[in-house]
Amino acid sequence: MAKNSYPRLFSEITLHTMTLKNRVVMPPMCTNFATIGGAVTDRMIDYYTARARGGVGLINVEFTYVHPAGKVFDHMLGIHDDRLIPGLKKLSDSVHQGGARIIIQIAHGGRRVHSDTTGLTPVAPSPIPRLNGETPKELSQEEIGDLLQTFILAARRAKKAGFDGVMIHMAHGYLLQQFLSPFSNARTDRYGGDLEGRSRFPLEILREVRREVGGDYPLTCRICGDEFLKGGFDLSQSIGLAKMLEASGANALEVSAGTHETGQVITAPPYYPMGFLSPLSDAIKKEVKIPVGVVGRIHTPELAEELLRQGKADLIAVGRGLIADPDWPRKALEGRPEAIRPCLSCNQGCGDRMYFQQDISCAVNASVGREATFPVEAARKKKKVLILGGGPAGLEAARVAAMRGHEVHLYEKEKELGGQLNIASVPPAKEEIQKFKEFLIREVRKLPVKVIHRKLDARAFKKITPDWVVVAVGGKPQGMEGPGFHDPRVISAWDVLSGKKETGRRVVIIGGGQVGLETAHFLLQDEKEITVLEMLKRAGQDMSLRARKVILEKLIQGGAEILTEAKALSVEKGDVVFERGGLRERFRGADSIVIAVGTVPQEEGIAGLGRSRIPVRRIGDASAPGKIFDAVHEGYQVGIEI
């Protein structure tokens, strides 16, 4: 094993009576892998056990509801019934066998619950609806007492199920943070008012749970360092809460941030800096003696080590990074950080799917949630596989097929591998896509994949005599129909991002989807005057909700004008004619008109295939335009099927 380059990260730490082998923590992240009744499934066990085997020191199991009325998603994990204990015990046993410690997070959704999920009216400290939500019923003091009992019973079940500790969820706009925040708590009784009153219920839960589980059982709390919301819970209040939690028996704190109205902070898109929440953990750590953990786009062991060296945290919570690569800790410990599959912070597979009541996955790791059902195993019969195209779909197909022992020939007509990843990595804050491209190329280069940088011809096809053909040649920019769109001022967003063509100062971008908005963001760096025309009612409809919110804010702050329900009709000597609200309007004097209206598959014949019965599979944008998620998953799938 290589010398440990991260001595602090891979040093032991004790949380009360529990010793962790390292400081890498998997924070609680909902998976939607449970049954509709909240029971553990084999799929969930496989998912967590893979991360345990990957070397993480502590796994904090996801939000687990203490009462059916506190369930936020259909397939959330529950701990509200004794009948769930055997499944939970099976989970804790498996994680222990994998080499990690395991804590379970107990919680209630409060006003973040929807009656469509529970069949019950949501409850909260005050009848204040969440964003786009129902108006909850205000809890009476008697009902608060009843809920206190559900947390106590949940902790009792957790201990019986073999968990090493319990985490009480006091963040992310769920019930306990709703009590803590002046934004959502307007009570005038003993559970409202100042910080002491608003903290009363969370502190009662902590003290009573401590009484239930005993003095030697680790209890941790996840807290909100700042809601980043006017009139909300801020850092000064969080510091006050942290002191009270320490005095009331908490053994460690994990500092997160954000609430339902500022969800972009909870699962931050790439527009936020790496480790951006560390100032919050730093400020809180200075005021308490118990260990403090930090979350927030900590994707590399180098950053994790630096945060520990600076004393900004005692524990490093790697969330989406461990979804992307369950072996993150082991690779770091072995001195192979370049082998870690990089998280894109895109939320395509995790946050967005969870939000829409789907099971989580990952844009860059197609095996998430399928660890046991779709493993990369040696093929029973080795085959010759011809792959056309070296973009994300083709590279992933080549990687998986070669790992399974097939003879892989990858043809890419361009000088550089990566396909559209080379363009997608250009806009601001998209550097992680470049790292993912480099990761895929490195992985393919390590394997016996024959990479040929030229267009396949009939002679080469005949020489290979493949058993399988995978077409992953990607797509091309969709053009515009109508008068004037052949004007030399009309160029594609791909040409702009690739550097093939430059724009003038006044730019009209036709198409306000992800490519159009990211191209606008890119051009704003050069102080261009940007107008975006989007046919739909909202720009960025094809984007992650949280990324969309941030990029629109950045574009507006940068002076870009975004016109929705605006259909471009023609170009007339630099003027863009469009229809909006039933009226024709004209943007005059555009120096450049950038087209970003979508992608269409490349139509590329396969020289030499003829009437052969060789199986041919089209994947990625060569099949249908999609995202990185689609390309990687289709590449993985075909690599497994061959």
PDB file of N, CA, C and O in Angstrom, residues 596-638:
ATOM      1  N   ALA A 596     -29.464  27.076 -29.819  1.00  0.00           N
ATOM      2  CA  ALA A 596     -29.332  26.063 -28.758  1.00  0.00           C
ATOM      3  C   ALA A 596     -30.699  25.426 -28.539  1.00  0.00           C
ATOM      4  O   ALA A 596     -31.275  25.509 -27.455  1.00  0.00           O
ATOM      5  N   VAL A 597     -31.213  24.810 -29.594  1.00  0.00           N
ATOM      6  CA  VAL A 597     -32.583  24.279 -29.547  1.00  0.00           C
ATOM      7  C   VAL A 597     -32.624  22.762 -29.420  1.00  0.00           C
ATOM      8  O   VAL A 597     -33.680  22.149 -29.593  1.00  0.00           O
ATOM      9  N   GLY A 598     -31.500  22.140 -29.125  1.00  0.00           N
ATOM     10  CA  GLY A 598     -31.525  20.702 -28.901  1.00  0.00           C
ATOM     11  C   GLY A 598     -30.518  19.943 -29.739  1.00  0.00           C
ATOM     12  O   GLY A 598     -29.702  20.522 -30.468  1.00  0.00           O
ATOM     13  N   THR A 599     -30.608  18.639 -29.621  1.00  0.00           N
ATOM     14  CA  THR A 599     -29.678  17.723 -30.272  1.00  0.00           C
ATOM     15  C   THR A 599     -30.471  16.678 -31.043  1.00  0.00           C
ATOM     16  O   THR A 599     -31.562  16.289 -30.627  1.00  0.00           O
ATOM     17  N   VAL A 600     -29.912  16.255 -32.161  1.00  0.00           N
ATOM     18  CA  VAL A 600     -30.503  15.154 -32.932  1.00  0.00           C
ATOM     19  C   VAL A 600     -29.432  14.089 -33.113  1.00  0.00           C
ATOM     20  O   VAL A 600     -28.230  14.390 -33.140  1.00  0.00           O
ATOM     21  N   PRO A 601     -29.822  12.818 -33.227  1.00  0.00           N
ATOM     22  CA  PRO A 601     -28.823  11.755 -33.386  1.00  0.00           C
ATOM     23  C   PRO A 601     -28.016  11.897 -34.668  1.00  0.00           C
ATOM     24  O   PRO A 601     -28.526  12.341 -35.698  1.00  0.00           O
ATOM     25  N   GLN A 602     -26.756  11.515 -34.581  1.00  0.00           N
ATOM     26  CA  GLN A 602     -25.918  11.434 -35.775  1.00  0.00           C
ATOM     27  C   GLN A 602     -26.370  10.222 -36.593  1.00  0.00           C
ATOM     28  O   GLN A 602     -26.522   9.124 -36.056  1.00  0.00           O
ATOM     29  N   GLU A 603     -26.591  10.436 -37.860  1.00  0.00           N
ATOM     30  CA  GLU A 603     -26.947   9.326 -38.751  1.00  0.00           C
ATOM     31  C   GLU A 603     -25.676   8.860 -39.438  1.00  0.00           C
ATOM     32  O   GLU A 603     -25.194   9.486 -40.376  1.00  0.00           O
ATOM     33  N   GLU A 604     -25.121   7.788 -38.933  1.00  0.00           N
ATOM     34  CA  GLU A 604     -23.849   7.308 -39.477  1.00  0.00           C
ATOM     35  C   GLU A 604     -23.962   5.835 -39.820  1.00  0.00           C
ATOM     36  O   GLU A 604     -24.280   5.003 -38.965  1.00  0.00           O
ATOM     37  N   GLY A 605     -23.731   5.536 -41.095  1.00  0.00           N
ATOM     38  CA  GLY A 605     -23.749   4.142 -41.524  1.00  0.00           C
ATOM     39  C   GLY A 605     -22.515   3.398 -41.039  1.00  0.00           C
ATOM     40  O   GLY A 605     -21.490   3.998 -40.717  1.00  0.00           O
ATOM     41  N   ILE A 606     -22.620   2.084 -40.990  1.00  0.00           N
ATOM     42  CA  ILE A 606     -21.500   1.262 -40.535  1.00  0.00           C
ATOM     43  C   ILE A 606     -20.916   0.566 -41.744  1.00  0.00           C
ATOM     44  O   ILE A 606     -21.504  -0.383 -42.289  1.00  0.00           O
ATOM     45  N   ALA A 607     -19.783   1.054 -42.174  1.00  0.00           N
ATOM     46  CA  ALA A 607     -19.158   0.503 -43.375  1.00  0.00           C
ATOM     47  C   ALA A 607     -18.815  -0.969 -43.181  1.00  0.00           C
ATOM     48  O   ALA A 607     -18.144  -1.341 -42.217  1.00  0.00           O
ATOM     49  N   GLY A 608     -19.318  -1.815 -44.083  1.00  0.00           N
ATOM     50  CA  GLY A 608     -18.990  -3.238 -44.036  1.00  0.00           C
ATOM     51  C   GLY A 608     -20.003  -4.098 -43.323  1.00  0.00           C
ATOM     52  O   GLY A 608     -19.935  -5.327 -43.381  1.00  0.00           O
ATOM     53  N   LEU A 609     -20.989  -3.473 -42.657  1.00  0.00           N
ATOM     54  CA  LEU A 609     -21.955  -4.280 -41.915  1.00  0.00           C
ATOM     55  C   LEU A 609     -22.871  -5.051 -42.867  1.00  0.00           C
ATOM     56  O   LEU A 609     -23.155  -6.228 -42.658  1.00  0.00           O
ATOM     57  N   GLY A 610     -23.295  -4.369 -43.940  1.00  0.00           N
ATOM     58  CA  GLY A 610     -24.112  -5.028 -44.959  1.00  0.00           C
ATOM     59  C   GLY A 610     -25.316  -5.723 -44.369  1.00  0.00           C
ATOM     60  O   GLY A 610     -26.046  -5.178 -43.550  1.00  0.00           O
ATOM     61  N   ARG A 611     -25.527  -6.969 -44.794  1.00  0.00           N
ATOM     62  CA  ARG A 611     -26.677  -7.734 -44.308  1.00  0.00           C
ATOM     63  C   ARG A 611     -26.298  -8.674 -43.162  1.00  0.00           C
ATOM     64  O   ARG A 611     -26.971  -9.662 -42.892  1.00  0.00           O
ATOM     65  N   SER A 612     -25.214  -8.366 -42.543  1.00  0.00           N
ATOM     66  CA  SER A 612     -24.750  -9.203 -41.437  1.00  0.00           C
ATOM     67  C   SER A 612     -25.803  -9.291 -40.337  1.00  0.00           C
ATOM     68  O   SER A 612     -26.591  -8.381 -40.111  1.00  0.00           O
ATOM     69  N   ARG A 613     -25.821 -10.418 -39.654  1.00  0.00           N
ATOM     70  CA  ARG A 613     -26.742 -10.618 -38.530  1.00  0.00           C
ATOM     71  C   ARG A 613     -26.101 -10.250 -37.192  1.00  0.00           C
ATOM     72  O   ARG A 613     -26.607 -10.612 -36.131  1.00  0.00           O
ATOM     73  N   ILE A 614     -24.989  -9.560 -37.237  1.00  0.00           N
ATOM     74  CA  ILE A 614     -24.311  -9.131 -36.016  1.00  0.00           C
ATOM     75  C   ILE A 614     -25.235  -8.196 -35.229  1.00  0.00           C
ATOM     76  O   ILE A 614     -25.813  -7.267 -35.792  1.00  0.00           O
ATOM     77  N   PRO A 615     -25.408  -8.412 -33.921  1.00  0.00           N
ATOM     78  CA  PRO A 615     -26.233  -7.500 -33.115  1.00  0.00           C
ATOM     79  C   PRO A 615     -25.663  -6.085 -33.137  1.00  0.00           C
ATOM     80  O   PRO A 615     -24.447  -5.892 -32.979  1.00  0.00           O
ATOM     81  N   VAL A 616     -26.525  -5.112 -33.371  1.00  0.00           N
ATOM     82  CA  VAL A 616     -26.127  -3.704 -33.384  1.00  0.00           C
ATOM     83  C   VAL A 616     -26.981  -2.954 -32.366  1.00  0.00           C
ATOM     84  O   VAL A 616     -28.204  -3.052 -32.386  1.00  0.00           O
ATOM     85  N   ARG A 617     -26.329  -2.224 -31.476  1.00  0.00           N
ATOM     86  CA  ARG A 617     -27.059  -1.453 -30.467  1.00  0.00           C
ATOM     87  C   ARG A 617     -26.635   0.015 -30.554  1.00  0.00           C
ATOM     88  O   ARG A 617     -25.449   0.331 -30.506  1.00  0.00           O
ATOM     89  N   ARG A 618     -27.612   0.895 -30.676  1.00  0.00           N
ATOM     90  CA  ARG A 618     -27.353   2.335 -30.658  1.00  0.00           C
ATOM     91  C   ARG A 618     -27.610   2.836 -29.233  1.00  0.00           C
ATOM     92  O   ARG A 618     -28.655   2.543 -28.636  1.00  0.00           O
ATOM     93  N   ILE A 619     -26.671   3.598 -28.701  1.00  0.00           N
ATOM     94  CA  ILE A 619     -26.796   4.099 -27.334  1.00  0.00           C
ATOM     95  C   ILE A 619     -26.442   5.573 -27.283  1.00  0.00           C
ATOM     96  O   ILE A 619     -25.861   6.128 -28.219  1.00  0.00           O
ATOM     97  N   GLY A 620     -26.774   6.219 -26.155  1.00  0.00           N
ATOM     98  CA  GLY A 620     -26.468   7.629 -25.992  1.00  0.00           C
ATOM     99  C   GLY A 620     -27.249   8.484 -26.967  1.00  0.00           C
ATOM    100  O   GLY A 620     -28.330   8.117 -27.432  1.00  0.00           O
ATOM    101  N   ASP A 621     -26.692   9.625 -27.322  1.00  0.00           N
ATOM    102  CA  ASP A 621     -27.369  10.542 -28.233  1.00  0.00           C
ATOM    103  C   ASP A 621     -27.512   9.970 -29.631  1.00  0.00           C
ATOM    104  O   ASP A 621     -28.315  10.468 -30.427  1.00  0.00           O
ATOM    105  N   ALA A 622     -26.751   8.939 -29.957  1.00  0.00           N
ATOM    106  CA  ALA A 622     -26.918   8.275 -31.250  1.00  0.00           C
ATOM    107  C   ALA A 622     -28.255   7.551 -31.314  1.00  0.00           C
ATOM    108  O   ALA A 622     -28.766   7.267 -32.406  1.00  0.00           O
ATOM    109  N   SER A 623     -28.838   7.273 -30.145  1.00  0.00           N
ATOM    110  CA  SER A 623     -30.151   6.645 -30.082  1.00  0.00           C
ATOM    111  C   SER A 623     -31.238   7.691 -29.894  1.00  0.00           C
ATOM    112  O   SER A 623     -32.184   7.779 -30.666  1.00  0.00           O
ATOM    113  N   ALA A 624     -31.089   8.493 -28.843  1.00  0.00           N
ATOM    114  CA  ALA A 624     -32.024   9.581 -28.566  1.00  0.00           C
ATOM    115  C   ALA A 624     -31.308  10.592 -27.685  1.00  0.00           C
ATOM    116  O   ALA A 624     -30.573  10.208 -26.771  1.00  0.00           O
ATOM    117  N   PRO A 625     -31.482  11.886 -27.940  1.00  0.00           N
ATOM    118  CA  PRO A 625     -30.798  12.899 -27.134  1.00  0.00           C
ATOM    119  C   PRO A 625     -31.124  12.755 -25.653  1.00  0.00           C
ATOM    120  O   PRO A 625     -32.274  12.504 -25.273  1.00  0.00           O
ATOM    121  N   GLY A 626     -30.105  12.871 -24.837  1.00  0.00           N
ATOM    122  CA  GLY A 626     -30.303  12.733 -23.393  1.00  0.00           C
ATOM    123  C   GLY A 626     -29.218  13.459 -22.626  1.00  0.00           C
ATOM    124  O   GLY A 626     -28.503  14.311 -23.161  1.00  0.00           O
ATOM    125  N   LYS A 627     -29.081  13.099 -21.367  1.00  0.00           N
ATOM    126  CA  LYS A 627     -28.097  13.708 -20.478  1.00  0.00           C
ATOM    127  C   LYS A 627     -26.930  12.750 -20.248  1.00  0.00           C
ATOM    128  O   LYS A 627     -26.945  11.609 -20.731  1.00  0.00           O
ATOM    129  N   ILE A 628     -25.942  13.200 -19.486  1.00  0.00           N
ATOM    130  CA  ILE A 628     -24.827  12.329 -19.114  1.00  0.00           C
ATOM    131  C   ILE A 628     -25.362  11.075 -18.430  1.00  0.00           C
ATOM    132  O   ILE A 628     -24.880   9.966 -18.675  1.00  0.00           O
ATOM    133  N   PHE A 629     -26.366  11.244 -17.597  1.00  0.00           N
ATOM    134  CA  PHE A 629     -26.999  10.116 -16.916  1.00  0.00           C
ATOM    135  C   PHE A 629     -27.399   9.040 -17.921  1.00  0.00           C
ATOM    136  O   PHE A 629     -27.093   7.858 -17.750  1.00  0.00           O
ATOM    137  N   ASP A 630     -28.094   9.428 -18.968  1.00  0.00           N
ATOM    138  CA  ASP A 630     -28.588   8.468 -19.961  1.00  0.00           C
ATOM    139  C   ASP A 630     -27.435   7.785 -20.685  1.00  0.00           C
ATOM    140  O   ASP A 630     -27.451   6.570 -20.907  1.00  0.00           O
ATOM    141  N   ALA A 631     -26.439   8.575 -21.077  1.00  0.00           N
ATOM    142  CA  ALA A 631     -25.307   8.018 -21.816  1.00  0.00           C
ATOM    143  C   ALA A 631     -24.558   6.973 -20.993  1.00  0.00           C
ATOM    144  O   ALA A 631     -24.252   5.880 -21.479  1.00  0.00           O
ATOM    145  N   VAL A 632     -24.260   7.313 -19.742  1.00  0.00           N
ATOM    146  CA  VAL A 632     -23.499   6.397 -18.883  1.00  0.00           C
ATOM    147  C   VAL A 632     -24.314   5.138 -18.590  1.00  0.00           C
ATOM    148  O   VAL A 632     -23.791   4.014 -18.659  1.00  0.00           O
ATOM    149  N   HIS A 633     -25.585   5.308 -18.281  1.00  0.00           N
ATOM    150  CA  HIS A 633     -26.403   4.144 -17.953  1.00  0.00           C
ATOM    151  C   HIS A 633     -26.585   3.225 -19.154  1.00  0.00           C
ATOM    152  O   HIS A 633     -26.546   1.993 -19.007  1.00  0.00           O
ATOM    153  N   GLU A 634     -26.767   3.788 -20.332  1.00  0.00           N
ATOM    154  CA  GLU A 634     -26.923   2.944 -21.516  1.00  0.00           C
ATOM    155  C   GLU A 634     -25.609   2.250 -21.859  1.00  0.00           C
ATOM    156  O   GLU A 634     -25.599   1.079 -22.273  1.00  0.00           O
ATOM    157  N   GLY A 635     -24.484   2.946 -21.670  1.00  0.00           N
ATOM    158  CA  GLY A 635     -23.187   2.316 -21.898  1.00  0.00           C
ATOM    159  C   GLY A 635     -22.931   1.175 -20.941  1.00  0.00           C
ATOM    160  O   GLY A 635     -22.457   0.101 -21.328  1.00  0.00           O
ATOM    161  N   TYR A 636     -23.248   1.391 -19.664  1.00  0.00           N
ATOM    162  CA  TYR A 636     -23.083   0.343 -18.655  1.00  0.00           C
ATOM    163  C   TYR A 636     -23.977  -0.854 -18.980  1.00  0.00           C
ATOM    164  O   TYR A 636     -23.543  -2.007 -18.935  1.00  0.00           O
ATOM    165  N   GLN A 637     -25.219  -0.571 -19.330  1.00  0.00           N
ATOM    166  CA  GLN A 637     -26.189  -1.629 -19.597  1.00  0.00           C
ATOM    167  C   GLN A 637     -25.748  -2.521 -20.750  1.00  0.00           C
ATOM    168  O   GLN A 637     -25.787  -3.750 -20.655  1.00  0.00           O
ATOM    169  N   VAL A 638     -25.307  -1.901 -21.840  1.00  0.00           N
ATOM    170  CA  VAL A 638     -24.906  -2.718 -22.987  1.00  0.00           C
ATOM    171  C   VAL A 638     -23.624  -3.487 -22.674  1.00  0.00           C
ATOM    172  O   VAL A 638     -23.441  -4.624 -23.114  1.00  0.00           O
TER     173      VAL A 638
END
